[in-house]
Amino acid sequence: MTDLWPDVRPDAARRLMAAAVAAFGERGYHATTTRDIATAAGMSPAALYVHFPSKAAVLSAISRSGHEKALAMVTAAAAGPGDAAARMRVLVTEFVAWHARRHRVARIVQYELTALPEPDYEAVVALRRQTDAVVRSLIEDGVSSGVFRVSDIRSAARAVLSLGIDVARWYTAESKPDPETLGADYAGLVLAMLGAAGA
Amino acid sequence: MTDLWPDVRPDAARRLMAAAVAAFGERGYHATTTRDIATAAGMSPAALYVHFPSKAAVLSAISRSGHEKALAMVTAAAAGPGDAAARMRVLVTEFVAWHARRHRVARIVQYELTALPEPDYEAVVALRRQTDAVVRSLIEDGVSSGVFRVSDIRSAARAVLSLGIDVARWYTAESKPDPETLGADYAGLVLAMLGAAGA
DNA sequence: TAGCTTGCTAAGCGCTTGCTTAGGTCGTCG
DNA sequence: CGACGACCTAAGCAAGCGCTTAGCAAGCTA
């Protein structure tokens, strides 16, 4: 199911996280019990507490690593080669494709923020602000270099991120098109939205 | 707080629904208890069951009326005067403004689908399909009349709806700009995204 | 005024929840 | 071989859950 977290040890902790991703992603955090997670990972309910101090800690581990992955992806794309339009095309393609391919993780990342305990919530909000800032400055870059034409940069940045984030809400294993095609489609729409010259 | 459902009688039922909207919209359905709802409405826990057969029935009432409102809004805009671009401008402006102004109701409508009991879930999914179809046929109309230029109509329709729906996720009472301004901003972005001539 | 309906509460039932405790098994190393 | 640490389970606890029951007070009708 998930070959994420290749470095998480021991193996049982990774199996628990994978089971939690499936359950949180399908039913939501509050609708999932610790028994659901443990038995899906092939263990007794108590085994979860050998590897995690609480149910919320499992959520935090998933949410933090997902946010870090998303930020790394966006940062790398924004720092890549080419003009603002080329970099934005890569950014949207990857961001959207990730939200489709990893839609269960992405759902947890995007929609279970309020279930996080206080210190983890703050950490994750900081990561989100960084992601916002990267997208905003890429749009600013494009506008000042004459590649983009938008009236309000804040609204435009929010719209770009919204397009990607909302994919996690509706995308399922049966959805069409495949994640990469969807990403490319959306990248075209975003460039048009930003008034890119070549679009 | 909410002057929605002016026709819901008796008054106590409306107060319960308003309290449920506040709680479900802030914390989510599963994180809200029937005691939360009842005490927020100034009643004892048992009073809820005088007016609703279950907690899920309260959710259903909120979700159904919200979906009906959204569909009516979208249908009216799509059937309005002007060319496809003008009608799309009205549709997006109202759809986005509603998701901002009524963000708590909208959150329940958009993110608590899976908590609905089976018959209500089916009914609500049918309403959602109708909303999708209205937007899709408006885009088709615009493409065939030469007003819009998009490569894939399905993706474009999804993107338009995503932009509006995702507003419910992040918009709060403290957010800027006000709902109507945001709606107008987003309408401009959508017209550009659809390759509208005048944009 | 008697009897019924409507709208509510106090009390609590049966069950599930997140989590704990006590103990067992297995591989590793002195 | 014996002690230890890593990993796991059976059993269960206290708290909180959705919902029910029994009954009371106010207002309408006859």
PDB file of C-alpha atoms in Angstrom, chain B:
ATOM      1  CA  MET B   1     -25.186  33.846  14.071  1.00  0.00           C
ATOM      2  CA  THR B   2     -27.384  32.200  11.484  1.00  0.00           C
ATOM      3  CA  ASP B   3     -30.634  33.488  10.109  1.00  0.00           C
ATOM      4  CA  LEU B   4     -30.788  30.430   7.901  1.00  0.00           C
ATOM      5  CA  TRP B   5     -33.830  28.152   7.751  1.00  0.00           C
ATOM      6  CA  PRO B   6     -36.420  30.855   8.513  1.00  0.00           C
ATOM      7  CA  ASP B   7     -39.092  28.211   7.944  1.00  0.00           C
ATOM      8  CA  VAL B   8     -37.814  25.530  10.315  1.00  0.00           C
ATOM      9  CA  ARG B   9     -40.275  25.042  13.122  1.00  0.00           C
ATOM     10  CA  PRO B  10     -40.406  24.882  16.041  1.00  0.00           C
ATOM     11  CA  ASP B  11     -37.932  27.520  17.101  1.00  0.00           C
ATOM     12  CA  ALA B  12     -36.062  25.053  19.321  1.00  0.00           C
ATOM     13  CA  ALA B  13     -35.278  22.841  16.335  1.00  0.00           C
ATOM     14  CA  ARG B  14     -33.760  25.793  14.539  1.00  0.00           C
ATOM     15  CA  ARG B  15     -31.664  26.695  17.586  1.00  0.00           C
ATOM     16  CA  LEU B  16     -30.392  23.121  17.702  1.00  0.00           C
ATOM     17  CA  MET B  17     -29.477  23.219  14.030  1.00  0.00           C
ATOM     18  CA  ALA B  18     -27.650  26.524  14.458  1.00  0.00           C
ATOM     19  CA  ALA B  19     -25.706  25.131  17.423  1.00  0.00           C
ATOM     20  CA  ALA B  20     -24.887  22.007  15.426  1.00  0.00           C
ATOM     21  CA  VAL B  21     -23.637  24.093  12.495  1.00  0.00           C
ATOM     22  CA  ALA B  22     -21.286  25.974  14.792  1.00  0.00           C
ATOM     23  CA  ALA B  23     -19.959  22.790  16.413  1.00  0.00           C
ATOM     24  CA  PHE B  24     -19.753  20.554  13.324  1.00  0.00           C
ATOM     25  CA  GLY B  25     -18.240  23.422  11.329  1.00  0.00           C
ATOM     26  CA  GLU B  26     -15.516  24.156  13.895  1.00  0.00           C
ATOM     27  CA  ARG B  27     -14.610  20.746  15.280  1.00  0.00           C
ATOM     28  CA  GLY B  28     -16.151  18.318  12.815  1.00  0.00           C
ATOM     29  CA  TYR B  29     -19.072  15.904  13.128  1.00  0.00           C
ATOM     30  CA  HIS B  30     -17.308  13.071  14.948  1.00  0.00           C
ATOM     31  CA  ALA B  31     -15.579  15.397  17.418  1.00  0.00           C
ATOM     32  CA  THR B  32     -18.930  16.925  18.425  1.00  0.00           C
ATOM     33  CA  THR B  33     -21.163  15.315  21.053  1.00  0.00           C
ATOM     34  CA  THR B  34     -24.908  15.543  21.331  1.00  0.00           C
ATOM     35  CA  ARG B  35     -24.308  17.205  24.701  1.00  0.00           C
ATOM     36  CA  ASP B  36     -22.242  19.925  22.988  1.00  0.00           C
ATOM     37  CA  ILE B  37     -25.098  20.700  20.625  1.00  0.00           C
ATOM     38  CA  ALA B  38     -27.871  20.608  23.203  1.00  0.00           C
ATOM     39  CA  THR B  39     -26.119  22.728  25.825  1.00  0.00           C
ATOM     40  CA  ALA B  40     -25.028  25.271  23.190  1.00  0.00           C
ATOM     41  CA  ALA B  41     -28.700  25.558  22.284  1.00  0.00           C
ATOM     42  CA  GLY B  42     -29.563  26.051  25.974  1.00  0.00           C
ATOM     43  CA  MET B  43     -31.182  22.682  26.536  1.00  0.00           C
ATOM     44  CA  SER B  44     -30.570  19.367  28.234  1.00  0.00           C
ATOM     45  CA  PRO B  45     -29.035  16.530  26.178  1.00  0.00           C
ATOM     46  CA  ALA B  46     -32.346  14.720  25.903  1.00  0.00           C
ATOM     47  CA  ALA B  47     -34.080  17.688  24.282  1.00  0.00           C
ATOM     48  CA  LEU B  48     -32.268  17.024  21.016  1.00  0.00           C
ATOM     49  CA  TYR B  49     -34.169  13.744  20.660  1.00  0.00           C
ATOM     50  CA  VAL B  50     -37.506  15.488  20.892  1.00  0.00           C
ATOM     51  CA  HIS B  51     -36.773  17.212  17.580  1.00  0.00           C
ATOM     52  CA  PHE B  52     -34.408  14.828  15.798  1.00  0.00           C
ATOM     53  CA  PRO B  53     -34.303  11.030  15.838  1.00  0.00           C
ATOM     54  CA  SER B  54     -30.494  10.962  16.001  1.00  0.00           C
ATOM     55  CA  LYS B  55     -27.307  13.015  15.827  1.00  0.00           C
ATOM     56  CA  ALA B  56     -26.904  11.879  12.221  1.00  0.00           C
ATOM     57  CA  ALA B  57     -30.351  13.273  11.392  1.00  0.00           C
ATOM     58  CA  VAL B  58     -29.199  16.741  12.453  1.00  0.00           C
ATOM     59  CA  LEU B  59     -26.234  16.415  10.120  1.00  0.00           C
ATOM     60  CA  SER B  60     -28.521  15.255   7.317  1.00  0.00           C
ATOM     61  CA  ALA B  61     -30.870  18.198   7.743  1.00  0.00           C
ATOM     62  CA  ILE B  62     -27.961  20.654   7.585  1.00  0.00           C
ATOM     63  CA  SER B  63     -26.238  18.901   4.697  1.00  0.00           C
ATOM     64  CA  ARG B  64     -29.357  18.526   2.565  1.00  0.00           C
ATOM     65  CA  SER B  65     -30.493  22.111   2.923  1.00  0.00           C
ATOM     66  CA  GLY B  66     -26.965  23.335   2.212  1.00  0.00           C
ATOM     67  CA  HIS B  67     -26.675  21.224  -0.913  1.00  0.00           C
ATOM     68  CA  GLU B  68     -30.072  22.389  -2.121  1.00  0.00           C
ATOM     69  CA  LYS B  69     -29.087  26.016  -1.598  1.00  0.00           C
ATOM     70  CA  ALA B  70     -25.817  25.567  -3.482  1.00  0.00           C
ATOM     71  CA  LEU B  71     -27.497  23.816  -6.390  1.00  0.00           C
ATOM     72  CA  ALA B  72     -30.210  26.467  -6.616  1.00  0.00           C
ATOM     73  CA  MET B  73     -27.577  29.203  -6.656  1.00  0.00           C
ATOM     74  CA  VAL B  74     -25.522  27.568  -9.378  1.00  0.00           C
ATOM     75  CA  THR B  75     -28.554  26.687 -11.499  1.00  0.00           C
ATOM     76  CA  ALA B  76     -29.930  30.219 -11.329  1.00  0.00           C
ATOM     77  CA  ALA B  77     -26.588  31.741 -12.286  1.00  0.00           C
ATOM     78  CA  ALA B  78     -26.113  29.384 -15.218  1.00  0.00           C
ATOM     79  CA  ALA B  79     -29.604  30.192 -16.518  1.00  0.00           C
ATOM     80  CA  GLY B  80     -29.168  33.946 -16.168  1.00  0.00           C
ATOM     81  CA  PRO B  81     -28.739  36.591 -18.882  1.00  0.00           C
ATOM     82  CA  GLY B  82     -25.621  37.279 -20.911  1.00  0.00           C
ATOM     83  CA  ASP B  83     -23.058  35.100 -22.608  1.00  0.00           C
ATOM     84  CA  ALA B  84     -21.268  32.148 -21.002  1.00  0.00           C
ATOM     85  CA  ALA B  85     -18.559  34.417 -19.571  1.00  0.00           C
ATOM     86  CA  ALA B  86     -21.052  36.740 -17.894  1.00  0.00           C
ATOM     87  CA  ARG B  87     -22.990  33.828 -16.418  1.00  0.00           C
ATOM     88  CA  MET B  88     -19.793  32.149 -15.250  1.00  0.00           C
ATOM     89  CA  ARG B  89     -18.745  35.399 -13.567  1.00  0.00           C
ATOM     90  CA  VAL B  90     -21.988  35.499 -11.596  1.00  0.00           C
ATOM     91  CA  LEU B  91     -21.807  31.785 -10.778  1.00  0.00           C
ATOM     92  CA  VAL B  92     -18.271  31.918  -9.383  1.00  0.00           C
ATOM     93  CA  THR B  93     -18.827  35.174  -7.521  1.00  0.00           C
ATOM     94  CA  GLU B  94     -21.868  33.821  -5.704  1.00  0.00           C
ATOM     95  CA  PHE B  95     -20.511  30.315  -5.183  1.00  0.00           C
ATOM     96  CA  VAL B  96     -17.261  31.610  -3.683  1.00  0.00           C
ATOM     97  CA  ALA B  97     -18.950  34.308  -1.608  1.00  0.00           C
ATOM     98  CA  TRP B  98     -21.336  31.731  -0.160  1.00  0.00           C
ATOM     99  CA  HIS B  99     -18.494  29.404   0.804  1.00  0.00           C
ATOM    100  CA  ALA B 100     -16.801  32.324   2.572  1.00  0.00           C
ATOM    101  CA  ARG B 101     -19.802  33.907   4.270  1.00  0.00           C
ATOM    102  CA  ARG B 102     -21.355  30.585   5.307  1.00  0.00           C
ATOM    103  CA  HIS B 103     -18.050  28.801   5.785  1.00  0.00           C
ATOM    104  CA  ARG B 104     -19.286  26.719   8.704  1.00  0.00           C
ATOM    105  CA  VAL B 105     -22.275  25.355   6.795  1.00  0.00           C
ATOM    106  CA  ALA B 106     -20.113  24.953   3.707  1.00  0.00           C
ATOM    107  CA  ARG B 107     -17.542  22.931   5.651  1.00  0.00           C
ATOM    108  CA  ILE B 108     -20.237  20.510   6.727  1.00  0.00           C
ATOM    109  CA  VAL B 109     -21.618  20.319   3.201  1.00  0.00           C
ATOM    110  CA  GLN B 110     -18.233  19.684   1.619  1.00  0.00           C
ATOM    111  CA  TYR B 111     -16.313  17.696   4.215  1.00  0.00           C
ATOM    112  CA  GLU B 112     -18.782  15.645   6.243  1.00  0.00           C
ATOM    113  CA  LEU B 113     -20.326  13.645   3.414  1.00  0.00           C
ATOM    114  CA  THR B 114     -18.931  10.340   4.660  1.00  0.00           C
ATOM    115  CA  ALA B 115     -20.653  10.717   8.025  1.00  0.00           C
ATOM    116  CA  LEU B 116     -24.112  10.737   6.421  1.00  0.00           C
ATOM    117  CA  PRO B 117     -26.307   7.649   6.868  1.00  0.00           C
ATOM    118  CA  GLU B 118     -26.909   5.693   3.690  1.00  0.00           C
ATOM    119  CA  PRO B 119     -30.182   7.010   2.224  1.00  0.00           C
ATOM    120  CA  ASP B 120     -29.224  10.635   2.880  1.00  0.00           C
ATOM    121  CA  TYR B 121     -25.772  10.105   1.419  1.00  0.00           C
ATOM    122  CA  GLU B 122     -27.281   8.936  -1.859  1.00  0.00           C
ATOM    123  CA  ALA B 123     -29.638  11.913  -2.023  1.00  0.00           C
ATOM    124  CA  VAL B 124     -26.826  14.362  -1.418  1.00  0.00           C
ATOM    125  CA  VAL B 125     -24.527  12.740  -3.974  1.00  0.00           C
ATOM    126  CA  ALA B 126     -27.308  13.120  -6.538  1.00  0.00           C
ATOM    127  CA  LEU B 127     -27.502  16.856  -5.801  1.00  0.00           C
ATOM    128  CA  ARG B 128     -23.717  17.135  -6.150  1.00  0.00           C
ATOM    129  CA  ARG B 129     -23.804  15.416  -9.529  1.00  0.00           C
ATOM    130  CA  GLN B 130     -26.384  17.938 -10.678  1.00  0.00           C
ATOM    131  CA  THR B 131     -24.177  20.831  -9.583  1.00  0.00           C
ATOM    132  CA  ASP B 132     -21.216  19.345 -11.461  1.00  0.00           C
ATOM    133  CA  ALA B 133     -23.366  18.907 -14.570  1.00  0.00           C
ATOM    134  CA  VAL B 134     -24.539  22.519 -14.516  1.00  0.00           C
ATOM    135  CA  VAL B 135     -20.984  23.858 -14.388  1.00  0.00           C
ATOM    136  CA  ARG B 136     -19.809  21.430 -17.043  1.00  0.00           C
ATOM    137  CA  SER B 137     -22.562  22.351 -19.456  1.00  0.00           C
ATOM    138  CA  LEU B 138     -21.925  26.060 -18.929  1.00  0.00           C
ATOM    139  CA  ILE B 139     -18.285  25.518 -19.891  1.00  0.00           C
ATOM    140  CA  GLU B 140     -19.338  23.442 -22.894  1.00  0.00           C
ATOM    141  CA  ASP B 141     -21.658  26.254 -23.902  1.00  0.00           C
ATOM    142  CA  GLY B 142     -18.837  28.770 -23.652  1.00  0.00           C
ATOM    143  CA  VAL B 143     -16.429  26.602 -25.637  1.00  0.00           C
ATOM    144  CA  SER B 144     -18.868  25.927 -28.464  1.00  0.00           C
ATOM    145  CA  SER B 145     -19.822  29.602 -28.707  1.00  0.00           C
ATOM    146  CA  GLY B 146     -16.155  30.598 -28.866  1.00  0.00           C
ATOM    147  CA  VAL B 147     -16.140  32.449 -25.543  1.00  0.00           C
ATOM    148  CA  PHE B 148     -13.936  29.933 -23.671  1.00  0.00           C
ATOM    149  CA  ARG B 149     -10.889  28.008 -24.767  1.00  0.00           C
ATOM    150  CA  VAL B 150     -10.020  24.936 -22.626  1.00  0.00           C
ATOM    151  CA  SER B 151      -8.335  21.657 -23.477  1.00  0.00           C
ATOM    152  CA  ASP B 152     -10.304  19.369 -21.132  1.00  0.00           C
ATOM    153  CA  ILE B 153     -13.810  20.282 -20.018  1.00  0.00           C
ATOM    154  CA  ARG B 154     -13.979  17.766 -17.155  1.00  0.00           C
ATOM    155  CA  SER B 155     -10.782  19.033 -15.563  1.00  0.00           C
ATOM    156  CA  ALA B 156     -11.846  22.629 -16.076  1.00  0.00           C
ATOM    157  CA  ALA B 157     -15.209  22.058 -14.383  1.00  0.00           C
ATOM    158  CA  ARG B 158     -13.549  20.323 -11.468  1.00  0.00           C
ATOM    159  CA  ALA B 159     -11.074  23.175 -11.130  1.00  0.00           C
ATOM    160  CA  VAL B 160     -13.830  25.800 -11.061  1.00  0.00           C
ATOM    161  CA  LEU B 161     -15.717  23.954  -8.335  1.00  0.00           C
ATOM    162  CA  SER B 162     -12.526  23.203  -6.380  1.00  0.00           C
ATOM    163  CA  LEU B 163     -11.680  26.877  -6.214  1.00  0.00           C
ATOM    164  CA  GLY B 164     -15.013  27.595  -4.564  1.00  0.00           C
ATOM    165  CA  ILE B 165     -15.202  24.548  -2.332  1.00  0.00           C
ATOM    166  CA  ASP B 166     -11.713  24.976  -0.910  1.00  0.00           C
ATOM    167  CA  VAL B 167     -12.625  28.435   0.352  1.00  0.00           C
ATOM    168  CA  ALA B 168     -14.688  26.717   3.044  1.00  0.00           C
ATOM    169  CA  ARG B 169     -11.551  24.996   4.321  1.00  0.00           C
ATOM    170  CA  TRP B 170      -9.494  28.104   5.046  1.00  0.00           C
ATOM    171  CA  TYR B 171     -11.937  31.015   5.347  1.00  0.00           C
ATOM    172  CA  THR B 172     -12.692  32.245   8.874  1.00  0.00           C
ATOM    173  CA  ALA B 173     -14.444  35.269  10.373  1.00  0.00           C
ATOM    174  CA  GLU B 174     -11.052  37.038  10.491  1.00  0.00           C
ATOM    175  CA  SER B 175     -10.152  36.318   6.858  1.00  0.00           C
ATOM    176  CA  LYS B 176      -9.641  39.020   4.275  1.00  0.00           C
ATOM    177  CA  PRO B 177     -10.975  40.097   1.890  1.00  0.00           C
ATOM    178  CA  ASP B 178     -14.716  40.126   2.545  1.00  0.00           C
ATOM    179  CA  PRO B 179     -16.750  37.354   0.848  1.00  0.00           C
ATOM    180  CA  GLU B 180     -18.011  39.472  -2.039  1.00  0.00           C
ATOM    181  CA  THR B 181     -14.576  40.867  -2.925  1.00  0.00           C
ATOM    182  CA  LEU B 182     -13.083  37.394  -2.776  1.00  0.00           C
ATOM    183  CA  GLY B 183     -15.836  36.133  -5.046  1.00  0.00           C
ATOM    184  CA  ALA B 184     -15.106  38.854  -7.603  1.00  0.00           C
ATOM    185  CA  ASP B 185     -11.349  38.174  -7.446  1.00  0.00           C
ATOM    186  CA  TYR B 186     -11.877  34.479  -8.010  1.00  0.00           C
ATOM    187  CA  ALA B 187     -14.330  35.103 -10.839  1.00  0.00           C
ATOM    188  CA  GLY B 188     -11.598  37.031 -12.645  1.00  0.00           C
ATOM    189  CA  LEU B 189      -9.135  34.186 -12.106  1.00  0.00           C
ATOM    190  CA  VAL B 190     -11.631  31.612 -13.365  1.00  0.00           C
ATOM    191  CA  LEU B 191     -12.394  33.568 -16.545  1.00  0.00           C
ATOM    192  CA  ALA B 192      -8.671  33.809 -17.267  1.00  0.00           C
ATOM    193  CA  MET B 193      -8.319  30.097 -16.539  1.00  0.00           C
ATOM    194  CA  LEU B 194     -11.057  29.318 -19.060  1.00  0.00           C
ATOM    195  CA  GLY B 195      -9.331  31.467 -21.663  1.00  0.00           C
ATOM    196  CA  ALA B 196     -12.199  33.962 -21.815  1.00  0.00           C
ATOM    197  CA  ALA B 197     -11.712  36.484 -24.626  1.00  0.00           C
ATOM    198  CA  GLY B 198     -12.085  39.661 -22.575  1.00  0.00           C
ATOM    199  CA  ALA B 199      -9.728  38.544 -19.785  1.00  0.00           C
TER     200      ALA B 199
END
